[in-house]
Short mmCIF file of C-alpha atoms in Angstrom, two decimals:
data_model
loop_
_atom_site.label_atom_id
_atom_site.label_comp_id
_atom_site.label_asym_id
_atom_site.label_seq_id
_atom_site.Cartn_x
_atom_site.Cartn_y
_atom_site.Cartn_z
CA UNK A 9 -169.54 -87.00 -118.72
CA UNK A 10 -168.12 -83.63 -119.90
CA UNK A 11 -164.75 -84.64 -119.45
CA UNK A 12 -165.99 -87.90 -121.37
CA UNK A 13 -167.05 -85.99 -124.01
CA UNK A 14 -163.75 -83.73 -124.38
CA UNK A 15 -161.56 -87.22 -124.71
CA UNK A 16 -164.18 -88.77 -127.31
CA UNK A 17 -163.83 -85.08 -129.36
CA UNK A 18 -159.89 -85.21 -129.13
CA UNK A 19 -159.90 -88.70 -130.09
CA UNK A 20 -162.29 -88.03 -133.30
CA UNK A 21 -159.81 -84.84 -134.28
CA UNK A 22 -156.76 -86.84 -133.63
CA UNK A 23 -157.35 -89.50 -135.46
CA UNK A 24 -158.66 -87.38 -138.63
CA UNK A 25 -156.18 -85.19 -138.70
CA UNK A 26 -152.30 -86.55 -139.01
CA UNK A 27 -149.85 -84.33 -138.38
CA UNK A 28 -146.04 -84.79 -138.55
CA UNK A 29 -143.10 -82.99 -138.85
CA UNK A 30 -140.28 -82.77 -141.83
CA UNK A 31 -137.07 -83.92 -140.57
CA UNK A 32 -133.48 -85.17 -141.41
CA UNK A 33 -131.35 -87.44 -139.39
CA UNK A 34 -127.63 -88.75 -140.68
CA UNK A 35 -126.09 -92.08 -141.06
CA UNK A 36 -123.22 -92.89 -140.08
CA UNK A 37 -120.28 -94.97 -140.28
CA UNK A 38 -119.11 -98.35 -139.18
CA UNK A 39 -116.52 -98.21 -136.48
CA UNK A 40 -112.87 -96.82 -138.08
CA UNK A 41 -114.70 -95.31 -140.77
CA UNK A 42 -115.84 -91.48 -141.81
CA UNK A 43 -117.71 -91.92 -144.59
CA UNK A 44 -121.31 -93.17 -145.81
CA UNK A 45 -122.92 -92.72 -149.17
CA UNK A 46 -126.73 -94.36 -149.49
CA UNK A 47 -127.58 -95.48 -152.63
CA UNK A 48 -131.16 -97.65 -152.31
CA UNK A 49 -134.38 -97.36 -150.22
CA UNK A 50 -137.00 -100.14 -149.72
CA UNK A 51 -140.45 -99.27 -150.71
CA UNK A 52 -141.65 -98.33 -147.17
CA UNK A 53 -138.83 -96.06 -146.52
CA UNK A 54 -137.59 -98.61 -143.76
CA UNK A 55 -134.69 -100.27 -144.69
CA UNK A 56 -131.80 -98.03 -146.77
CA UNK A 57 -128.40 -99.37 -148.00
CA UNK A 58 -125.15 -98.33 -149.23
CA UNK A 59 -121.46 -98.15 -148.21
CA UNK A 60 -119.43 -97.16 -145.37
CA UNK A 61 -115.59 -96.13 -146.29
CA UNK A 62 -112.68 -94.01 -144.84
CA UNK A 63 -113.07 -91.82 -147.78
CA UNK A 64 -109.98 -93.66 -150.05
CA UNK A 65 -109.20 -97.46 -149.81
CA UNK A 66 -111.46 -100.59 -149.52
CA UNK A 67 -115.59 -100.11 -148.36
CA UNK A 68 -118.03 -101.95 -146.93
CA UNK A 69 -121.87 -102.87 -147.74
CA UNK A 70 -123.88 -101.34 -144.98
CA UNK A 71 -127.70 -101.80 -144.26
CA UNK A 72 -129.51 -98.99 -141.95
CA UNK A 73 -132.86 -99.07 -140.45
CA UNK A 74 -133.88 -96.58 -137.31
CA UNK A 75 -134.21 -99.74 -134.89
CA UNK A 76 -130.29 -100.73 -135.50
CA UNK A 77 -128.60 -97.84 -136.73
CA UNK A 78 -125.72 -98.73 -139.32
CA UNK A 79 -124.79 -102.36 -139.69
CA UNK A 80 -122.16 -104.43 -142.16
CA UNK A 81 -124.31 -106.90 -144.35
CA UNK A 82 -122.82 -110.17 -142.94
CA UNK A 83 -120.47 -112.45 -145.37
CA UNK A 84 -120.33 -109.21 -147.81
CA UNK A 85 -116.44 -109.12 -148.52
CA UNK A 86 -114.39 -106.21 -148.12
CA UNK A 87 -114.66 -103.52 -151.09
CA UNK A 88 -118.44 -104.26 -151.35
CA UNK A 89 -121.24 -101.57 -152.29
CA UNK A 90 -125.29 -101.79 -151.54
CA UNK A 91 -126.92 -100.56 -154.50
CA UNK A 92 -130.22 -101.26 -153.83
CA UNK A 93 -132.97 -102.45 -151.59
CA UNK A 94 -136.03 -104.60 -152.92
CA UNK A 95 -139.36 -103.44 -152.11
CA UNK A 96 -140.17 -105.70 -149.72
CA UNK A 97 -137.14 -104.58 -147.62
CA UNK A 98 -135.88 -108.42 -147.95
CA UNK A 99 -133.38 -108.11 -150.30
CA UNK A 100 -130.60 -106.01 -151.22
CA UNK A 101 -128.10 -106.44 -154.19
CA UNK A 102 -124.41 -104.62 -155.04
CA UNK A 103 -121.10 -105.11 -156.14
CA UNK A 104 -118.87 -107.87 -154.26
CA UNK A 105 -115.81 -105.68 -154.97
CA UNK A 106 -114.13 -108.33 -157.02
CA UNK A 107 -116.23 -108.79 -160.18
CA UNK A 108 -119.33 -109.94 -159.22
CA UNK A 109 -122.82 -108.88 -158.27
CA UNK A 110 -124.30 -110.12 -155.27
CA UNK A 111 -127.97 -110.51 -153.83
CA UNK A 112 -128.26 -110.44 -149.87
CA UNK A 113 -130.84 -111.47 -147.04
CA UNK A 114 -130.86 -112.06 -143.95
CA UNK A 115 -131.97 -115.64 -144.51
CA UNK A 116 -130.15 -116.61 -147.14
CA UNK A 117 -126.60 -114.57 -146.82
CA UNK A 118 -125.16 -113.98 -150.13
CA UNK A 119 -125.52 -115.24 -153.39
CA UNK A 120 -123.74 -114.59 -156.46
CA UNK A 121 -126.52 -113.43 -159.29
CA UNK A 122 -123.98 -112.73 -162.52
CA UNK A 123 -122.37 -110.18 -164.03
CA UNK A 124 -119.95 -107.43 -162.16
CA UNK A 125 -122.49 -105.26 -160.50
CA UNK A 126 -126.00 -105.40 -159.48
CA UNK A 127 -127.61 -101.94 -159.38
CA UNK A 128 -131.70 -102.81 -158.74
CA UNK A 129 -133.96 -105.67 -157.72
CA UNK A 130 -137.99 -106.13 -158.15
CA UNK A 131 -140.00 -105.86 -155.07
CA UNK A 132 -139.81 -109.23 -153.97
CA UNK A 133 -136.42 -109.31 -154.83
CA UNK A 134 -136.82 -112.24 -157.17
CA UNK A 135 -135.13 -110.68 -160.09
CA UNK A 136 -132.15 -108.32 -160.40
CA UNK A 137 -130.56 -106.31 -163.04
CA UNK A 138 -126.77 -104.76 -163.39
CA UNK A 139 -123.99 -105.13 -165.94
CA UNK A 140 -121.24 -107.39 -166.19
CA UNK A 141 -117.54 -105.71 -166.65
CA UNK A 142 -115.07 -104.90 -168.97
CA UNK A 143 -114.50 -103.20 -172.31
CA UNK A 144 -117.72 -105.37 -173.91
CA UNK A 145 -120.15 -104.65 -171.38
CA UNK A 146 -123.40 -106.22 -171.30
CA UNK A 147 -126.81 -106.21 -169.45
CA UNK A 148 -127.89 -108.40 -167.98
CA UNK A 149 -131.50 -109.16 -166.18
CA UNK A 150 -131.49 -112.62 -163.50
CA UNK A 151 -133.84 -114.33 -161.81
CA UNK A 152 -134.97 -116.98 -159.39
CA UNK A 153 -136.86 -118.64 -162.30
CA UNK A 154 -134.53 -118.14 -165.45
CA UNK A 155 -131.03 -117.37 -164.17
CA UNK A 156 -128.99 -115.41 -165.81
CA UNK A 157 -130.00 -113.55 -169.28
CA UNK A 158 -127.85 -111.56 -171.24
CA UNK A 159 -130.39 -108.20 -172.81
CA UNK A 160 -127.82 -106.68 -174.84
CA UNK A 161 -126.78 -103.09 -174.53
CA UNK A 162 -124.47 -101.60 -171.91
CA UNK A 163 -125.91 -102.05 -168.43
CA UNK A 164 -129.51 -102.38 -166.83
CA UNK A 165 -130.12 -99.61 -164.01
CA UNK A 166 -133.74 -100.19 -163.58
CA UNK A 167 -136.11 -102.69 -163.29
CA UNK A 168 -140.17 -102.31 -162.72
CA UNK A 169 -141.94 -104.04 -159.19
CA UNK A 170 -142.69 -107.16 -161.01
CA UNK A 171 -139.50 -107.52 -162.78
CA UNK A 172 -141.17 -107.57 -166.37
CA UNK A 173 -139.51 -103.93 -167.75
CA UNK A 174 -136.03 -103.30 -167.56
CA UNK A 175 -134.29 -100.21 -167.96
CA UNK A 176 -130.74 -99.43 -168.66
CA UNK A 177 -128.19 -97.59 -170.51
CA UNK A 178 -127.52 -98.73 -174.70
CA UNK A 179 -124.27 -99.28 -176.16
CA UNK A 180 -124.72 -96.68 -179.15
CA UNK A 181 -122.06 -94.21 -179.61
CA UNK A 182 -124.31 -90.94 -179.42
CA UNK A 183 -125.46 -92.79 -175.45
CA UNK A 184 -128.66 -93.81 -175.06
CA UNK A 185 -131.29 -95.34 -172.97
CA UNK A 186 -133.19 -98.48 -173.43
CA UNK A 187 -136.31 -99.82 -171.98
CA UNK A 188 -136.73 -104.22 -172.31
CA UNK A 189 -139.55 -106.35 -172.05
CA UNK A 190 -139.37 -110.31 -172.89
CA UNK A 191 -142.25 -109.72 -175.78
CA UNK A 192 -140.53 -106.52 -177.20
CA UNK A 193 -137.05 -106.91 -176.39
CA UNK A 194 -134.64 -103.71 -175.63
CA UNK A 195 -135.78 -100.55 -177.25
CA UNK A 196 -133.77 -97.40 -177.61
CA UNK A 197 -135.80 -93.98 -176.58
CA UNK A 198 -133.53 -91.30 -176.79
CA UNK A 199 -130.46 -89.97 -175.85
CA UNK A 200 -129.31 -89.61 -172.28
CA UNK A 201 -128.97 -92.61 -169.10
CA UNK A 202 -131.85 -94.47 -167.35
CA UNK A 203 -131.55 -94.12 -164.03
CA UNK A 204 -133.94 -95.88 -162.81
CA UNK A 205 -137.96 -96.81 -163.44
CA UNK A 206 -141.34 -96.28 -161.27
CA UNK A 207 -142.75 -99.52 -159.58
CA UNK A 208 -145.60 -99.72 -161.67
CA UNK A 209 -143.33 -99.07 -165.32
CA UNK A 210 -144.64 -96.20 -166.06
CA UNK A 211 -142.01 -93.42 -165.83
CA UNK A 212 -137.92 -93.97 -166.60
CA UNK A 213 -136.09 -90.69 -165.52
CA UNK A 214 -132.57 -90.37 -166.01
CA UNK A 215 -129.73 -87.88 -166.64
CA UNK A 216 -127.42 -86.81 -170.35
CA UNK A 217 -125.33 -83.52 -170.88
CA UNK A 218 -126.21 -81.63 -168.10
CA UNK A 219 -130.25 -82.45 -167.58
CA UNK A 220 -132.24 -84.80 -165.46
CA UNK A 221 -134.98 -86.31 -167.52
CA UNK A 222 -138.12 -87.93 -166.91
CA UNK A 223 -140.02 -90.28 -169.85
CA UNK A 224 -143.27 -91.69 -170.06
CA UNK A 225 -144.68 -93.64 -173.08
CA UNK A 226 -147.61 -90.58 -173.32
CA UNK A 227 -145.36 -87.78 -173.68
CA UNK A 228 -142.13 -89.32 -174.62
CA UNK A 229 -138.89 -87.90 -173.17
CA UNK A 230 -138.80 -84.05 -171.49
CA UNK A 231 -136.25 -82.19 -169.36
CA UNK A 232 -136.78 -81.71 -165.58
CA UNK A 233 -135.26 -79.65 -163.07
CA UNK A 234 -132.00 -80.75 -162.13
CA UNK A 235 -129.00 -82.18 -163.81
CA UNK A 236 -129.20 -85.96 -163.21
CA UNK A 237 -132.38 -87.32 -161.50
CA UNK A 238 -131.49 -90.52 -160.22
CA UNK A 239 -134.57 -92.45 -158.64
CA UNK A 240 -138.82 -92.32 -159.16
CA UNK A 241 -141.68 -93.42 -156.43
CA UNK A 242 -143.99 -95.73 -157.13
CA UNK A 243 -146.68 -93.71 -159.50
CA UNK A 244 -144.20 -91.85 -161.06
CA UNK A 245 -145.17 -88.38 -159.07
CA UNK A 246 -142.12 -87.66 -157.62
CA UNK A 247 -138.14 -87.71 -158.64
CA UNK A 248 -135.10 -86.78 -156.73
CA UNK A 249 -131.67 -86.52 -158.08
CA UNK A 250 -128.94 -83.64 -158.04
CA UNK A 251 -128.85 -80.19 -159.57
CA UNK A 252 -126.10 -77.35 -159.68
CA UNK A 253 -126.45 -74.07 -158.38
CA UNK A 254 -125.24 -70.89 -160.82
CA UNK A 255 -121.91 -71.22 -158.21
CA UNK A 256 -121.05 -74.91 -159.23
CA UNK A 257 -122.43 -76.43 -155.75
CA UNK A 258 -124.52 -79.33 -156.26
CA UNK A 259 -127.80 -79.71 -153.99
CA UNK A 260 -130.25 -82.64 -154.02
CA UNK A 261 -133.33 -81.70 -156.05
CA UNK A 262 -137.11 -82.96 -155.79
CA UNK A 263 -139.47 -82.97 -158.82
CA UNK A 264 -142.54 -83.26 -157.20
CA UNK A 265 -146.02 -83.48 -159.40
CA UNK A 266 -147.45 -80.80 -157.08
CA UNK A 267 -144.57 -78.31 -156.49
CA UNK A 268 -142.67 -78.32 -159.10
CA UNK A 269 -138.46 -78.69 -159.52
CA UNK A 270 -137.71 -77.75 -156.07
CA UNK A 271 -134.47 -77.83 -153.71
CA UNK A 272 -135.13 -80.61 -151.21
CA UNK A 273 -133.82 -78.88 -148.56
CA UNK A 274 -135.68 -75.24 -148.78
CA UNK A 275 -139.11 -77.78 -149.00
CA UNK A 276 -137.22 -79.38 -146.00
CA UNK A 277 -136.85 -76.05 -144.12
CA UNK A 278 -140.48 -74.81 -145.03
CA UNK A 279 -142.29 -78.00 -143.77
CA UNK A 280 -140.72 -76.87 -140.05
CA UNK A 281 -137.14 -79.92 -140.53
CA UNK A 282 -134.13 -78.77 -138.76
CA UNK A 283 -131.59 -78.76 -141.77
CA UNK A 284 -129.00 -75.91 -140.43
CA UNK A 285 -125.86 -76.65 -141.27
CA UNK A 286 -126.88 -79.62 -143.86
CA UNK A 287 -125.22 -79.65 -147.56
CA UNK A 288 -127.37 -82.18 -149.13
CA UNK A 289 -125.60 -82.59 -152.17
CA UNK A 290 -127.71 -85.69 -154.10
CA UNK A 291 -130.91 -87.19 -153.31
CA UNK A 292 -130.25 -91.19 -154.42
CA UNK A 293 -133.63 -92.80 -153.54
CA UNK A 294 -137.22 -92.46 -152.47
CA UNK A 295 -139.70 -94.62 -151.03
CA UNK A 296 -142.65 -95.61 -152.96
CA UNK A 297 -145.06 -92.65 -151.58
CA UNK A 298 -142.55 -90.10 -152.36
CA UNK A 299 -142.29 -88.73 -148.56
CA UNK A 300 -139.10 -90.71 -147.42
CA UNK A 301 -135.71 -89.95 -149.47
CA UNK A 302 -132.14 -90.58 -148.80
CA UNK A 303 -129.17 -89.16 -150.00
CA UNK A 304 -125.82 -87.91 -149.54
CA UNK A 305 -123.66 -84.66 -148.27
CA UNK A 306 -121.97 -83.38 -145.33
CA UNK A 307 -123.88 -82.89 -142.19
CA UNK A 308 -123.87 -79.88 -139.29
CA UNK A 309 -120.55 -81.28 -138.72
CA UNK A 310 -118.90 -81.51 -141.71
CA UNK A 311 -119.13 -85.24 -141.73
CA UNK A 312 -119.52 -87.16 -145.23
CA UNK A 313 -122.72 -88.86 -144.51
CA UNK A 314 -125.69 -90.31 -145.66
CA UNK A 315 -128.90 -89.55 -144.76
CA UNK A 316 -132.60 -90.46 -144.59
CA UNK A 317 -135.38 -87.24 -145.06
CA UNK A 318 -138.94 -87.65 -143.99
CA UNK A 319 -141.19 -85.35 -145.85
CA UNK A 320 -145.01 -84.13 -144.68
CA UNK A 321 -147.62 -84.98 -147.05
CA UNK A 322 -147.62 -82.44 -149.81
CA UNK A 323 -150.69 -81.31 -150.39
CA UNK A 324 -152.99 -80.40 -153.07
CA UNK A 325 -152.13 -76.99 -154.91
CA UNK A 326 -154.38 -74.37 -152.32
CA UNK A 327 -155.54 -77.18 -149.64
CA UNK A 328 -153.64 -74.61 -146.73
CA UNK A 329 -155.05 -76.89 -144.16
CA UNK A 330 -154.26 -80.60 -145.80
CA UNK A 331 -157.69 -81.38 -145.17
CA UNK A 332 -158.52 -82.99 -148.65
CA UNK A 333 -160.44 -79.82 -150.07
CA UNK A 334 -159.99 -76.64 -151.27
CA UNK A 335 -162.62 -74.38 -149.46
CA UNK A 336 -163.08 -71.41 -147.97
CA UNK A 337 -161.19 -72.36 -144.53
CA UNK A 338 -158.07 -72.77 -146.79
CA UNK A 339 -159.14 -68.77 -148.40
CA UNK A 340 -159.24 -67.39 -144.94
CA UNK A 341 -156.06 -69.64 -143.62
CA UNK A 342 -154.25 -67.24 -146.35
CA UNK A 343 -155.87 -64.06 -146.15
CA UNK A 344 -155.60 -63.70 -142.25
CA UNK A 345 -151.80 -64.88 -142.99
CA UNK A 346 -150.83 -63.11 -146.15
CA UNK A 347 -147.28 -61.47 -145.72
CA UNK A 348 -146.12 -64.02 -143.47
CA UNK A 349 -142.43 -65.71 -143.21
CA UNK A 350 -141.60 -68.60 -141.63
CA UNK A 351 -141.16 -72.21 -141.27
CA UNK A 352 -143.33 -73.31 -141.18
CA UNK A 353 -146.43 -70.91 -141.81
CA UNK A 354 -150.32 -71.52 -142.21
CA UNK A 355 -151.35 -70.55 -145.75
CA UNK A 356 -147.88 -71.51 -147.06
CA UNK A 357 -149.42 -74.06 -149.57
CA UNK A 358 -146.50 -74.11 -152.24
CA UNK A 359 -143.95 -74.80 -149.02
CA UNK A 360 -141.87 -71.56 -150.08
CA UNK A 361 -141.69 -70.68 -146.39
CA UNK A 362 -144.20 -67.24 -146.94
CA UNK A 363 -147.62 -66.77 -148.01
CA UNK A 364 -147.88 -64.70 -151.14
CA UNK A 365 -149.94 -63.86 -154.07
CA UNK A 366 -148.70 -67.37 -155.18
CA UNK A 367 -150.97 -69.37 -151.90
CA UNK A 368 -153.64 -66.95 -152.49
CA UNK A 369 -153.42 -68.00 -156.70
CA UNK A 370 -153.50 -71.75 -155.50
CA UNK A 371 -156.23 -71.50 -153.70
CA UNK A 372 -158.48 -69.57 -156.29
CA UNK A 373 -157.54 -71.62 -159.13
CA UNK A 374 -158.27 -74.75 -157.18
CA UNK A 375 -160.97 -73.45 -155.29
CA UNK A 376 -163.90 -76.66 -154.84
CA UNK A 377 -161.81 -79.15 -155.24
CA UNK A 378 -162.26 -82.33 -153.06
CA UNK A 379 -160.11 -85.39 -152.61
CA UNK A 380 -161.54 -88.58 -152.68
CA UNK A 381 -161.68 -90.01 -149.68
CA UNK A 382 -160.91 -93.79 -149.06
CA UNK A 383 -162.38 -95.71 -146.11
CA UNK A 384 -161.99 -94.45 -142.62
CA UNK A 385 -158.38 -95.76 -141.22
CA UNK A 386 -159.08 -98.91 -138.41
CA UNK A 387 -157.83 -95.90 -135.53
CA UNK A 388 -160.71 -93.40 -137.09
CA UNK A 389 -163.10 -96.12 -137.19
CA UNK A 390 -162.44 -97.26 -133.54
CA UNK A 391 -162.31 -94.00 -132.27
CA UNK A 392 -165.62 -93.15 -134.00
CA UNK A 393 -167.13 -96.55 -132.56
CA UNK A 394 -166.15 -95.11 -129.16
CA UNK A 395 -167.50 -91.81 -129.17
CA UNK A 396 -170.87 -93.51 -130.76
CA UNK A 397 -170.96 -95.87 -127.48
CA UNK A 398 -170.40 -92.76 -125.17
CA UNK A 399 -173.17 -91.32 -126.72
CA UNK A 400 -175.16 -93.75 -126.27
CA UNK A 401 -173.92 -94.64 -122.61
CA UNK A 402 -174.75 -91.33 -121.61
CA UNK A 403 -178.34 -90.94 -124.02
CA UNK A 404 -178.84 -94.07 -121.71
CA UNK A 405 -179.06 -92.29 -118.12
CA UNK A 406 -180.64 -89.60 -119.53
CA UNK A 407 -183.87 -91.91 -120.20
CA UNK A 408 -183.22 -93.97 -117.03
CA UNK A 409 -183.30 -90.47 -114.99
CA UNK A 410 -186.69 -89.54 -116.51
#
């Protein structure tokens, strides 16, 4: 019954408390090539896409998942780039390589949607968004329902989960960004190019002369770490993109609502990842909760890769222990490790691989706070059901014994 109650206690703390680790893993080439560059990310962080290439000449439209490794989208000519995945995984839409944009799935193969290049779908994949080519440019917006529709401007980059707001780059000399719906039509907001916008249409962040920007209809347009951020999660809480170092090397950069403009790979590093030897030079995509983001650089080996970076939870500003509160467990996790180095640490809650003034700061200044919990997981609740009927097994043959 003792060891009983030792598995029931293990189960209960297992399934409450998650714990994973950061890591990093490339993406290679098809056979003959060297090169991959990742461009798009399905919302679950499951399916990625891009191109594989020798570096020079013609490329191919490649489709990765962890289950098959790197894999040519079937009837995708030669010369063909994956720009992006639709939520659902289902879908993903690029450039044929010979003037046209193309949607792709596994059931249906490839279709031609319009224009020259398609550069984002909605979730379902039902409506995509890209540019057509040539020295009159326009954007254009297609779907399942309408077909093609021509929105003006310069090129659409973005487009929102339900494929109502589109986002996109304006034809005005000074170079703009736009943001379309059907009631409102394409409206300029400032200067600068959309990148791309959050699922839910909230946030557009972008790049223009040298800084990554993020815009939201409350607080207009602002700069952000960085110098081009180039994709948003679902809520709007977390950007990647590319900055440049006071050398001139470019890194991939995270803008994270709870850390601040960060390089991805010292957060990488400090949440315990393996990235010696990584350059990650540009972070190109992120899955809707912000914890899975791909990108391109060179790996250990010096090989031009892709590749795919799983991120632990970030937690709230002083919760040491990721617990969901801010208490004095978290007070003593720092204290009892304040001075320490390492990666990763306890009491490192800003994931700057120490614990410093700045953990001990966090935790004061957040001190009481408590997240709100949702309904216990289908594990936690099974586990609890079985420690409850253990308990009761056992309360059992105590009154039969007495």
């Amino acid at each position: 019954m003792r060891v009983a109650f030792a598995l029931c206690a293990l189960m209960v703390v297992s399934t409450l408390i998650e714990t994973r680790a950061a890591s990093i893993v490339a993406v290679g080439p098809l056979d003959r090539d060297t090169v991959t560059e990742l461009f798009g990310i399905s919302a679950d962080g499951s399916v990625v896409a891009g191109r594989s290439w020798r570096g020079s000449g013609t490329s191919r439209a490649v489709r990765w998942t962890a289950a098959t490794g790197t894999l040519a989208l079937p009837d995708t000519p030669q010369g063909a780039v994956a720009y992006a995945v639709s939520g659902d995984g289902n879908y993903i839409v690029g450039h044929t390589g010979d003037d046209h944009g193309f949607r792709w799935s596994a059931a249906s193969e490839i279709e031609i949607v319009g224009g020259a290049f398609a550069y984002a779908a909605s979730y379902n994949g039902s409506v995509v968004v890209g540019s057509t080519i040539g020295p009159d440019r326009r954007a254009f917006r297609w779907s399942e329902a309408d077909g093609l529709q021509d929105l003006g401007n310069s090129r659409a980059t973005g487009v929102s989960a339900d494929g109502t707001i589109v986002v996109g780059q304006t034809t005005t000399p000074a170079g703009g960004f736009f943001r379309w719906t059907a009631e409102g039509g394409g409206v300029e907001l400032g200067l600068g190019i959309a990148q791309a916008i959050s699922a839910d249409g909230t946030t557009i962040v972008g790049g223009g002369a040298g800084n990554a920007f993020v815009w939201t209809e409350a607080d207009g347009i602002r700069s952000i770490g960085g110098n081009v951020a180039y994709a948003v999660n679902a809520d709007g809480s977390v950007i990647v993109g590319e900055g440049k170092d006071a050398f001139g090397d470019w890194h991939a950069t995270l803008i994270h609502s709870r850390l601040g403009s960060r390089d991805l790979v010292d957060v990488l590093r400090c949440q315990g990842g393996n990235v010696a030897g990584w350059n990650l030079n540009e972070a190109t995509g992120v899955s809707a909760d912000g914890l899975t983001i791909v990108g391109n650089g060179t790996d250990p080996g010096g090989n031009r890769y892709g590749w795919v970076a799983q991120l632990d939870p970030i937690a709230h500003p002083g919760d040491a222990d990721g617990n969901g509160k801010v208490d004095i467990n978290d007070l003593n996790l720092v204290r009892n490790n304040f001075g320490s180095e390492g990666a990763p640490v306890l009491g490192d809650t800003d994931y700057d691989c120490g614990v410093t003034i700045d953990d001990l700061n966090a935790v004061r200044n957040n001190f009481g706070w408590v997240e709100v919990r949702q309904v216990p997981e289908p594990s936690s609740f099974a586990a609890m059901l079985c420690c409850l009927s253990v308990f009761g097994f056992y309360f059992h043959l105590r009154r039969g014994s007495a």
